[in-house]
Coordinates of C-alpha atoms and ligand atoms in Angstrom, one line a residue:
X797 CA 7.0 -27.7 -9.2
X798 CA 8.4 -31.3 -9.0
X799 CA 9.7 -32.0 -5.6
X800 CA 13.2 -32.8 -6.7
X801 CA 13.5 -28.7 -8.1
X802 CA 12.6 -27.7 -4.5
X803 CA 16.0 -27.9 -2.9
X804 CA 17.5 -26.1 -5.7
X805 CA 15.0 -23.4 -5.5
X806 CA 15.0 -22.7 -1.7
X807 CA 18.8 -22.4 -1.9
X808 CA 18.8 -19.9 -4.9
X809 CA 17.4 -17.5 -3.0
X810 CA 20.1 -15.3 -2.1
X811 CA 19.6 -13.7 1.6
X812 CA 23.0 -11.0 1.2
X813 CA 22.1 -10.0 -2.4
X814 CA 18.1 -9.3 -1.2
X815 CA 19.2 -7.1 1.6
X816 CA 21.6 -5.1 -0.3
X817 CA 19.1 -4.3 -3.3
X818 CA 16.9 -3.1 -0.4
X819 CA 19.9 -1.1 1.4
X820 CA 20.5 0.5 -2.1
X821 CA 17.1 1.4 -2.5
X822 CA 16.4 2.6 0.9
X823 CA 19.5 5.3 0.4
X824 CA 17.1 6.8 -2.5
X825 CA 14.8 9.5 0.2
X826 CA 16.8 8.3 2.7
X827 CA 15.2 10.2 6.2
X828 CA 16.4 9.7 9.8
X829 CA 13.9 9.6 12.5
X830 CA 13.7 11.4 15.7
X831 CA 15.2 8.6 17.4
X832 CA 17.8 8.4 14.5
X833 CA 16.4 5.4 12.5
X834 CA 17.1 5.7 9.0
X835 CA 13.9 5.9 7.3
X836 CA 12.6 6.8 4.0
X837 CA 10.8 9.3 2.3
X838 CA 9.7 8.4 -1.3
X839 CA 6.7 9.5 -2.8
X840 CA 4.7 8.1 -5.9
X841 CA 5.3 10.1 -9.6
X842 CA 8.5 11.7 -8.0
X843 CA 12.2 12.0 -9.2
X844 CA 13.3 9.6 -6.7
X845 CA 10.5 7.3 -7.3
X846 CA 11.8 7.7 -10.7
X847 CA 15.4 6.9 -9.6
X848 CA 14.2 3.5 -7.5
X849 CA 12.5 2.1 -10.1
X850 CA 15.7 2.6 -12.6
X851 CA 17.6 0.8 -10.2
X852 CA 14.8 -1.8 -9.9
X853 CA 15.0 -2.1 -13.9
X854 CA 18.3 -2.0 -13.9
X855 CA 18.5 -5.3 -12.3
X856 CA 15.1 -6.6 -14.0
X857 CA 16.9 -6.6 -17.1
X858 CA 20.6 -7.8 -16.6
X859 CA 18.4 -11.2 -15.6
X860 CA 16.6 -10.6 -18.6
X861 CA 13.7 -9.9 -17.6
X862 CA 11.0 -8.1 -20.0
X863 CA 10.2 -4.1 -18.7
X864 CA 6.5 -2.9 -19.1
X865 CA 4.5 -0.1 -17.5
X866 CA 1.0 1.4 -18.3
X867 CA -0.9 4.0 -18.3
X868 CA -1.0 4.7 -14.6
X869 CA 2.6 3.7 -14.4
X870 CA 2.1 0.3 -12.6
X871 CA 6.1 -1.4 -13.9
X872 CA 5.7 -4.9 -14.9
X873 CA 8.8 -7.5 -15.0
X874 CA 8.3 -10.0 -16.9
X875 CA 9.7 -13.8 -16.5
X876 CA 8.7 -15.9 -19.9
X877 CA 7.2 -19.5 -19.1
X878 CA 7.1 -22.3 -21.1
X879 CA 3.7 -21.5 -22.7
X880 CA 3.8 -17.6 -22.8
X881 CA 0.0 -17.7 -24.4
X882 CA -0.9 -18.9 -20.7
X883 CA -2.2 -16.1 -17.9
X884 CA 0.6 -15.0 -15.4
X885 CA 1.2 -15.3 -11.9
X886 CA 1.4 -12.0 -10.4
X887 CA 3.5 -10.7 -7.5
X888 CA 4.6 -7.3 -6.3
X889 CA 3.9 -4.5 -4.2
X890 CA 4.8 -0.8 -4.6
X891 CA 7.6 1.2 -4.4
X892 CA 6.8 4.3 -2.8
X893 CA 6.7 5.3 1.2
X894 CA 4.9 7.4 4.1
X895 CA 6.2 10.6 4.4
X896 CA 7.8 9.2 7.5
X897 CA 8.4 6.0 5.9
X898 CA 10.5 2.8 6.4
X899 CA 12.7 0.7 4.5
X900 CA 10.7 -2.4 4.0
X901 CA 6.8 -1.3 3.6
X902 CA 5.9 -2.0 0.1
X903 CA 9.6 -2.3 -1.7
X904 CA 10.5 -5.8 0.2
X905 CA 7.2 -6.8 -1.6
X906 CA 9.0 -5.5 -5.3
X907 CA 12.4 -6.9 -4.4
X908 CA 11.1 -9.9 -2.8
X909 CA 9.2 -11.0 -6.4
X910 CA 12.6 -10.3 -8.3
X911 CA 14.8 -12.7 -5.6
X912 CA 12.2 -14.9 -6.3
X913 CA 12.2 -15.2 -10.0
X914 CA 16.0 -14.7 -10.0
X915 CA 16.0 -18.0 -8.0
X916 CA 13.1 -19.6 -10.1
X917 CA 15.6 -18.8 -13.1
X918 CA 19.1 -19.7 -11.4
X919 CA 17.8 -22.8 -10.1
X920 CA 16.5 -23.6 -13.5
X921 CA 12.7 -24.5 -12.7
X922 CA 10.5 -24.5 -15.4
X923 CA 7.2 -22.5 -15.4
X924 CA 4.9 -23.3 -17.3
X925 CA 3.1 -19.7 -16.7
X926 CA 4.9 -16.5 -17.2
X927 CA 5.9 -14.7 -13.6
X928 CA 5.1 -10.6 -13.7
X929 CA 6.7 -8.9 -10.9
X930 CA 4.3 -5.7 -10.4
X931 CA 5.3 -2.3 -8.6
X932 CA 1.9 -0.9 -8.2
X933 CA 1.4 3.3 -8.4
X934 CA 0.8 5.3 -5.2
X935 CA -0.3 2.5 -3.4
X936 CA 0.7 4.7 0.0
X937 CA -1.8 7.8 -0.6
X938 CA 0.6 10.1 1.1
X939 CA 1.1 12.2 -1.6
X940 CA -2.2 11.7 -3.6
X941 CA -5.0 10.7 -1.5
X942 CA -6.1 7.5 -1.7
X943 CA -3.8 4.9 -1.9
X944 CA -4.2 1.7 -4.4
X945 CA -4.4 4.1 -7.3
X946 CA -2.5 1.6 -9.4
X947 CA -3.9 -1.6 -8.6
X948 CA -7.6 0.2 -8.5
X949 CA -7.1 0.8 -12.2
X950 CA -5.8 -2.5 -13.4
X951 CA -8.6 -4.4 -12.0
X952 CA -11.1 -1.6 -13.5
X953 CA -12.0 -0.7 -10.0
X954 CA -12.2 2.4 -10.8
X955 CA -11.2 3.9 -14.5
X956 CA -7.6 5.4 -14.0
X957 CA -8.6 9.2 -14.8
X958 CA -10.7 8.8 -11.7
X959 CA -7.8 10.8 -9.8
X960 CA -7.0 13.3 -12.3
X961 CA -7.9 16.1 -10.2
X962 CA -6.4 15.2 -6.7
X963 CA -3.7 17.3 -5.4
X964 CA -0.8 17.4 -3.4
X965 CA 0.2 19.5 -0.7
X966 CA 1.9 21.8 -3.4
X967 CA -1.1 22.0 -5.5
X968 CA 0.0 19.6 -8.4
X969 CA -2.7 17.7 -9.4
X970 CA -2.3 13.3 -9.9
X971 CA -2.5 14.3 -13.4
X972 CA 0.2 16.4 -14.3
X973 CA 2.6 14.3 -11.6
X974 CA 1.6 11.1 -14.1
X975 CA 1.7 13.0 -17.4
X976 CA 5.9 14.0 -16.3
X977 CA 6.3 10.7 -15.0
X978 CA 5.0 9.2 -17.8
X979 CA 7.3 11.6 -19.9
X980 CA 10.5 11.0 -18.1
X981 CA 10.0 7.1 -18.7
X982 CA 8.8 7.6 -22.3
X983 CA 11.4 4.9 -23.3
X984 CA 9.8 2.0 -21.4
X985 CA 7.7 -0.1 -23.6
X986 CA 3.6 0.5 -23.5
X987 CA 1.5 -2.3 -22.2
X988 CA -2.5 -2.0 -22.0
X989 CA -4.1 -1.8 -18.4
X990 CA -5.1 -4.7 -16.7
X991 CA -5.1 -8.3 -17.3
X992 CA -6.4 -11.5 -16.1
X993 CA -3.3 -13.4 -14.1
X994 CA -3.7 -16.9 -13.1
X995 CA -2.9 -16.0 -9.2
X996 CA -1.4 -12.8 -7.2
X997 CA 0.5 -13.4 -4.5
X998 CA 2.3 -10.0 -2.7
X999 CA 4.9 -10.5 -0.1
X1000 CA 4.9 -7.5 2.6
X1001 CA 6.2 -7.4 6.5
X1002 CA 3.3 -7.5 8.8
X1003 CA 3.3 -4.3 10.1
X1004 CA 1.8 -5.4 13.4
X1005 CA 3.4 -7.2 16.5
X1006 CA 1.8 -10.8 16.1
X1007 CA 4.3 -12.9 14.4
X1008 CA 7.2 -11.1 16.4
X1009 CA 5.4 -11.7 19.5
X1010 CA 4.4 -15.6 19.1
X1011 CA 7.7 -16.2 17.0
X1012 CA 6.8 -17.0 14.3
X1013 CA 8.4 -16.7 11.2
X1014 CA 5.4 -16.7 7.9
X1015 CA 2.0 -15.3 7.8
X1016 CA -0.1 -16.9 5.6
X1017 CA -2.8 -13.9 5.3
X1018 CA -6.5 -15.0 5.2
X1019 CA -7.8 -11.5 4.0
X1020 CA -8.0 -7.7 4.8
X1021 CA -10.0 -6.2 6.4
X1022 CA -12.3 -2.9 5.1
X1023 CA -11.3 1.0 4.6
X1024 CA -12.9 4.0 4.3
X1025 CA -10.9 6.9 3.6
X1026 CA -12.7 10.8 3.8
X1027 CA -12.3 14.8 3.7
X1028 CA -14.1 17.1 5.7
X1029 CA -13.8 20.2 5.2
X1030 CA -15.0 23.1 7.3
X1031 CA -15.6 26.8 6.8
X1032 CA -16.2 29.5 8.5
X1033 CA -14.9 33.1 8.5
X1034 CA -11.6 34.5 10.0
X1035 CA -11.6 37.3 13.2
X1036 CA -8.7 38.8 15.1
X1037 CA -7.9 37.0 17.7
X1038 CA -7.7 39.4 20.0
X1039 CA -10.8 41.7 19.5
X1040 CA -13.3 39.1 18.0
X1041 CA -15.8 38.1 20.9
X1042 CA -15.8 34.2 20.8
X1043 CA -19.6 33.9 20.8
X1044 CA -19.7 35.4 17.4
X1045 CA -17.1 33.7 15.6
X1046 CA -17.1 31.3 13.1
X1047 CA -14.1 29.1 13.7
X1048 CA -13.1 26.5 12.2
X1049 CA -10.8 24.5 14.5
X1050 CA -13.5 25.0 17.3
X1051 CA -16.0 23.3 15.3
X1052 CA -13.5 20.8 14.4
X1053 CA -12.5 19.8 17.7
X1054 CA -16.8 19.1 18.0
X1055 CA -16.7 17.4 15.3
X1056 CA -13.7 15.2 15.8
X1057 CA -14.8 14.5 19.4
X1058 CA -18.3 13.2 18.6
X1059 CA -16.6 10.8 15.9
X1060 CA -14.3 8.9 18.7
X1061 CA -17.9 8.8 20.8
X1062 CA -19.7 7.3 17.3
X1063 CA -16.3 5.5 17.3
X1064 CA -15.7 4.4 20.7
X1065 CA -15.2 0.4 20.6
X1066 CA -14.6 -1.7 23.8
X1067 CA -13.4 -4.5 22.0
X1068 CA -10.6 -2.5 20.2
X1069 CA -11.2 -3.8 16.7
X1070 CA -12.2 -0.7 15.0
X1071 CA -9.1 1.5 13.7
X1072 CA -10.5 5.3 13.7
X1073 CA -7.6 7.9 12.6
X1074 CA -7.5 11.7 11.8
X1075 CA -4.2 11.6 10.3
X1076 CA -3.8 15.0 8.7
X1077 CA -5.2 18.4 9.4
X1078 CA -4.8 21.5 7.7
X1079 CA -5.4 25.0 8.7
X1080 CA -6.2 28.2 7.2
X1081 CA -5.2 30.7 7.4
X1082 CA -2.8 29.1 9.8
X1083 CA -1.7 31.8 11.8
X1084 CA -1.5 32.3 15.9
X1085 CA -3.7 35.7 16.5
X1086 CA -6.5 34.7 13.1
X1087 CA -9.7 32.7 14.1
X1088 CA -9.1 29.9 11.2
X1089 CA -12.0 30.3 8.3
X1090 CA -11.1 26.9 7.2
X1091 CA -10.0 23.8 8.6
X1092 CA -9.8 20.3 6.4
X1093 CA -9.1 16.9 7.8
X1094 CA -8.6 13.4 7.0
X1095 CA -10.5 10.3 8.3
X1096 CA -9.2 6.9 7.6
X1097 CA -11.6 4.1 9.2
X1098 CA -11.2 0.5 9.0
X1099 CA -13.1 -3.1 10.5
X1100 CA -12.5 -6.3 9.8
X1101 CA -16.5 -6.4 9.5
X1102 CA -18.5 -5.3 6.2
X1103 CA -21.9 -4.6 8.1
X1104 CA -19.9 -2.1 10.8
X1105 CA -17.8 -0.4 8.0
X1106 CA -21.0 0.2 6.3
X1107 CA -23.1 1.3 9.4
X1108 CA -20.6 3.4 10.8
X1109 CA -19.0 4.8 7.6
X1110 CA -22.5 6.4 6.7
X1111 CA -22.6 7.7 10.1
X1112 CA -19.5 9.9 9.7
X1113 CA -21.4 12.7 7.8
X1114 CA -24.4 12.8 10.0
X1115 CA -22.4 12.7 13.4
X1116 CA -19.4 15.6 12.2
X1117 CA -23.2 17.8 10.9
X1118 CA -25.0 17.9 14.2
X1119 CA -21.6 18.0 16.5
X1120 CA -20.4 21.3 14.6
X1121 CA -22.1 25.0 15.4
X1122 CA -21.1 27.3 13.4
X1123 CA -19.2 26.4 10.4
X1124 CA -20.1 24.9 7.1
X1125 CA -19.3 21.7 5.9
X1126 CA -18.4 19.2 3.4
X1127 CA -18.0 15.4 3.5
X1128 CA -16.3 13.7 0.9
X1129 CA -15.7 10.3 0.7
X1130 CA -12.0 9.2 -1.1
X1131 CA -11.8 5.4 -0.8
X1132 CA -14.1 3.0 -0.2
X1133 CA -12.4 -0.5 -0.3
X1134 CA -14.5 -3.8 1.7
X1135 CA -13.0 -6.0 3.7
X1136 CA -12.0 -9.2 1.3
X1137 CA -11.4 -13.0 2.0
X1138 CA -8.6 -14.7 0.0
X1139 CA -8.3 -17.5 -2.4
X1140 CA -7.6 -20.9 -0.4
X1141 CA -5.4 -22.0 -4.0
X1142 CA -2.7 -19.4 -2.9
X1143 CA -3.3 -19.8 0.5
X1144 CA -2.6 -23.9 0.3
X1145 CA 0.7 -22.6 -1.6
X1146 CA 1.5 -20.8 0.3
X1147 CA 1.0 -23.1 3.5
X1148 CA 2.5 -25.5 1.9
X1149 CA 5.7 -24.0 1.0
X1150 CA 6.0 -22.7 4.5
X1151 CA 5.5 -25.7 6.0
X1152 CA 8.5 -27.4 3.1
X1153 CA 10.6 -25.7 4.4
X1154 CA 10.1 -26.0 8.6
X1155 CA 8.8 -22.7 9.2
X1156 CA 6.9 -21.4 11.9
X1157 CA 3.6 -20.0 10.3
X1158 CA 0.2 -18.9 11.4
X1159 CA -3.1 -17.8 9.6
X1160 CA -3.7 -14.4 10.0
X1161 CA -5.1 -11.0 8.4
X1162 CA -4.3 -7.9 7.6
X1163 CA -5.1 -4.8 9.5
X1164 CA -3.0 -2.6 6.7
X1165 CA -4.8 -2.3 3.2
X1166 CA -2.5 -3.8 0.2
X1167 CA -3.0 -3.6 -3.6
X1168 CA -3.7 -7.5 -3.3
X1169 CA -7.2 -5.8 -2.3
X1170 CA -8.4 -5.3 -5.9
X1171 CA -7.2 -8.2 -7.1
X1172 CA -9.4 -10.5 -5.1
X1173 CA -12.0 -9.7 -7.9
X1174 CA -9.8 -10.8 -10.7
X1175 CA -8.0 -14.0 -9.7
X1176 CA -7.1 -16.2 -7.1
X1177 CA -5.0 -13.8 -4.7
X1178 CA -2.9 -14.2 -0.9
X1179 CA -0.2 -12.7 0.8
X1180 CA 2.9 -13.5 3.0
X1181 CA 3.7 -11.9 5.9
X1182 CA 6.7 -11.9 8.0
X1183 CA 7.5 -10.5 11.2
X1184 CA 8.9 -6.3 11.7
X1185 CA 10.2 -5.7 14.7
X1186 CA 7.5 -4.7 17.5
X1187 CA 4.9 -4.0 14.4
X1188 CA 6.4 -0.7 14.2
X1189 CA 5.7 0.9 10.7
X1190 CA 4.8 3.7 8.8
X1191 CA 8.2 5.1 10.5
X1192 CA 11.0 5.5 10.2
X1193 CA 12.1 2.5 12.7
X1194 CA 10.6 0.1 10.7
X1195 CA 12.7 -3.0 10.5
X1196 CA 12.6 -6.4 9.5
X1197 CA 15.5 -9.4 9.9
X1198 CA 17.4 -10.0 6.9
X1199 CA 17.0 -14.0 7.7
X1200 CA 13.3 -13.4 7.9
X1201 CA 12.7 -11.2 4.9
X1202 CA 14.8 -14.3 3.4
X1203 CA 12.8 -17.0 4.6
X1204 CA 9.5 -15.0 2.8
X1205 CA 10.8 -14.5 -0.2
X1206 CA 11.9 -18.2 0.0
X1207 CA 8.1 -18.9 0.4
X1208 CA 7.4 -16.8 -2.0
X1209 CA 9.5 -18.1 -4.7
X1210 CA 8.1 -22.0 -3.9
X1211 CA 5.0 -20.4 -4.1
X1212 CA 5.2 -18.8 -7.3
X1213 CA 6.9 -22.4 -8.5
X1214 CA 3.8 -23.6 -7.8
X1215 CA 1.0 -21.4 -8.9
X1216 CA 2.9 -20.9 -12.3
X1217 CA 2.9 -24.7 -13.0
X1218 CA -0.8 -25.2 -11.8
Ligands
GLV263 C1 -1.3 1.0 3.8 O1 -0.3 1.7 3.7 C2 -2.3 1.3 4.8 O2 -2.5 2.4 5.2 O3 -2.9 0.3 5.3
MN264 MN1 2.6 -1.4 2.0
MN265 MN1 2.2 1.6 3.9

C-alpha cells in the first residue's frame, strides 16, 4: 500500500455501519443473561446460523463480492485483485457462539474482514492479491465437540469426515447437521477445500482483561497457546437410593468427584498459567433417589508451554484410572491443538499499521484457541486483538467499544492493504 492511499483507507472504514451489521446479527439467537445482558445463542449448522450468514451474504454481494463455501461449509467472500492468478490474503473468523454466548466472539472477526475490504474497495486501493474473507465452521465446539472443525479441514489437519460421527446433545450427529446445511445452501457456488493464501490475519476481541486494564487499544498477538480437549466417561450400575448400602454401589458421580479431584491435584499450578476446566457433565440416569450408572464429562486443558501440555495431557488418563474405585472408564481424547508462534510478516503489518495510525498497542498472546491455529502450518498467519470490557466472554456480557472494534478493523484493513500488495 503506497503511503498516499493510507488516509483514504483509514477513513473508509465506517465505525456506525460496523456496529449496526453486528447489532443486526447479534438480534439472530438473541439471549439475555442473568444479569440481563443481551447475549447470543447461535450454534454451527443451525437455522439461525443459516439466517446470519444470509445476512452476511447479503451484504458480501451488494459490494460485489464473490460467495463460496465448501464442503465443511467454511463461506468464503471474495475481493478480486489485480492479478487474480496470485494466492489470497485471508481474514475471518466464525460465526457461531457459546451456548451463553456474546455479541462480538468470532462474528466481529467476519464483519470486521468485510468493513475492511469495503474500505479497501471504497477508498479505491489496489490489491494486487485477492482478499477472502472466511467464516470458518463450528469453530466454538459447543454444539459439536471440538471446535476448529472448519479451519482443521482446510489446512488438512485433519480430513473433514473426521467428525462425522460426533453428536449433539439431541443425538444428531455433525454429519447429518452438515449434509441439511449443506442442502439448505445448495445454491451457493462449490469451491474445493483448502488452499494456499499468501497470509491470514483474524481480527477477534481479546477476551481477557489486559488491553482494558493497561489501556491499550491493539493487540498484536504473538501466538496461542496449546489445547487439549477430552471425554471421560464413567460407568457403573444404578441402585435405589434409598435401600442400596453405599459400600456396594457402583456410582458414577462418586467416582467422578475422585476422579475430578485428583485432576485439579495433577493440575494444581502456583504460578496460575495452566487453564484446567470441566465444563460440562452429564448424568444418567439423572434422577434424585437413582445411584447414576453413568456419568460423562468434559476436560479442556490448555499451557502456553508444549513440554507441560504434553506431560500433563498424558497424565489425565492415568490420574482419573487410579483416583476412581468402582466404576469403569473410558478416556477419549477430542482435540489436540499445540501451542503455535506467529509469522513476524503479519506481525510487522500489523505493528505497523497500529503504530500509523497512533494507537496504543502491545505484543501479546492468546489464552483462547482461534482458527488462525491451523493456519500457522500453511502461510504466514497473526491476529488483532482489541480490548472487551473486563475480559468478560463466553457470556452473555461480553462487550466491546464500538470506537475500538473500529480502530481494529482500521488495523486490519491497513493490514490487509499491505499483505495483499507484498
Ligand atoms: C474458543 O472459543 C476457546 O475456547 O478458546
Ligand atoms: Mn472466537
Ligand atoms: Mn469462543
Amino acid at each position: 500500500m503506497s503511503t498516499s492511499t493510507a488516509p483514504n483507507l483509514i477513513a473508509a472504514v465506517n465505525e456506525a455501519r460496523q456496529w449496526d451489521r453486528l447489532m443486526q446479527l447479534a438480534e439472530l439467537g438473541a439471549i439475555t443473561g442473568a444479569d440481563g445482558s443481551p447475549g447470543v445463542n447461535r450454534a454451527c449448522l443451525t437455522p439461525l446460523d443459516r439466517e446470519a450468514r444470509r445476512m452476511l451474504i447479503g451484504w458480501a454481494e451488494g459490494l460485489g463480492l464473490t460467495v463460496t463455501v465448501d464442503e465443511i461449509g467454511n463461506l468464503f467472500l471474495r475481493h478480486e485483485g489485480t492479478e487474480p492468478g496470485a494466492a489470497p490474503v485471508l481474514t475471518g473468523s466464525h460465526m457461531d457462539t457459546q451456548p451463553a454466548g456474546g455479541r462480538f466472539d468470532g462474528i466481529w472477526g467476519v464483519i470486521a474482514g468485510l468493513e475492511a475490504v469495503q474500505a479497501i474497495r471504497e477508498a479505491g486501493v489496489q490489491t494486487r492479491r485477492p482478499i477472502e474473507v472466511v467464516a470458518w465452521t463450528n469453530e466454538e465446539g459447543g454444539r459439536f465437540a471440538p471446535g476448529c472443525m472448519g479451519s482443521m479441514a482446510y489446512a488438512h489437519f485433519k480430513p473433514a469426515n473426521t467428525w462425522d460421527a460426533v453428536a449433539d446433545l439431541q443425538g444428531v450427529t455433525f454429519r447429518q447437521a452438515l449434509d441439511e446445511h449443506r442442502a439448505a445452501e445448495a445454491d451457493l457456488t462449490h469451491r474445493p477445500l483448502g488452499g494456499k493464501p499468501h497470509a491470514y490475519v483474524e481480527a477477534h476481541i481479546e477476551q481477557g482483561p489486559l488491553l482494558e486494564a493497561e489501556g491499550l487499544d491493539i493487540g498484536v498477538v504473538t501466538g496461542i497457546q496449546g489445547s487439549r480437549w477430552f471425554l471421560v466417561e464413567i460407568r457403573g450400575e444404578t441402585a435405589h437410593a434409598g435401600t442400596a448400602p453405599v459400600s456396594t454401589r457402583r456410582d458414577a458421580v462418586q467416582d467422578m468427584i475422585r476422579a475430578v479431584n485428583a485432576l485439579n491435584a495433577l493440575m494444581t499450578d502456583p504460578t496460575d498459567v495452566i487453564r484446567f476446566t470441566v465444563g460440562q457433565i452429564e448424568v444418567l440416569p439423572n434422577s434424585s433417589n437413582t445411584v447414576a450408572d453413568t456419568v460423562r464429562f468434559t476436560i479442556d486443558f490448555r499451557h502456553p508451554d508444549k513440554d507441560l501440555l504434553l506431560a500433563n495431557g498424558d497424565a489425565i488418563e492415568p490420574t482419573i484410572r487410579s483416583a476412581v474405585k468402582h466404576c469403569d472408564v473410558t478416556v477419549t481424547e477430542r482435540f489436540h491443538a499445540l501451542p503455535v508462534a506467529f509469522d513476524e510478516l503479519v506481525l510487522g503489518a500489523v505493528q505497523r499499521a497500529s503504530d500509523a495510525q497512533g494507537l496504543r498497542s502491545t505484543a501479546m498472546p492468546s489464552g483462547a484457541f482461534h482458527d488462525a491455529q491451523f493456519m500457522v502450518p500453511l502461510c504466514p498467519t497473526g491476529m488483532i486483538f482489541v480490548p472487551c470490557r473486563k475480559g468478560v466472554s463466553h457470556n452473555p456480557a461480553e462487550y466491546a467499544e464500538p470506537a475500538q472494534l473500529a480502530a481494529g478493523a482500521r488495523v486490519l484493513a491497513a493490514a490487509l492493504a499491505t499483505l495483499a500488495n507484498d
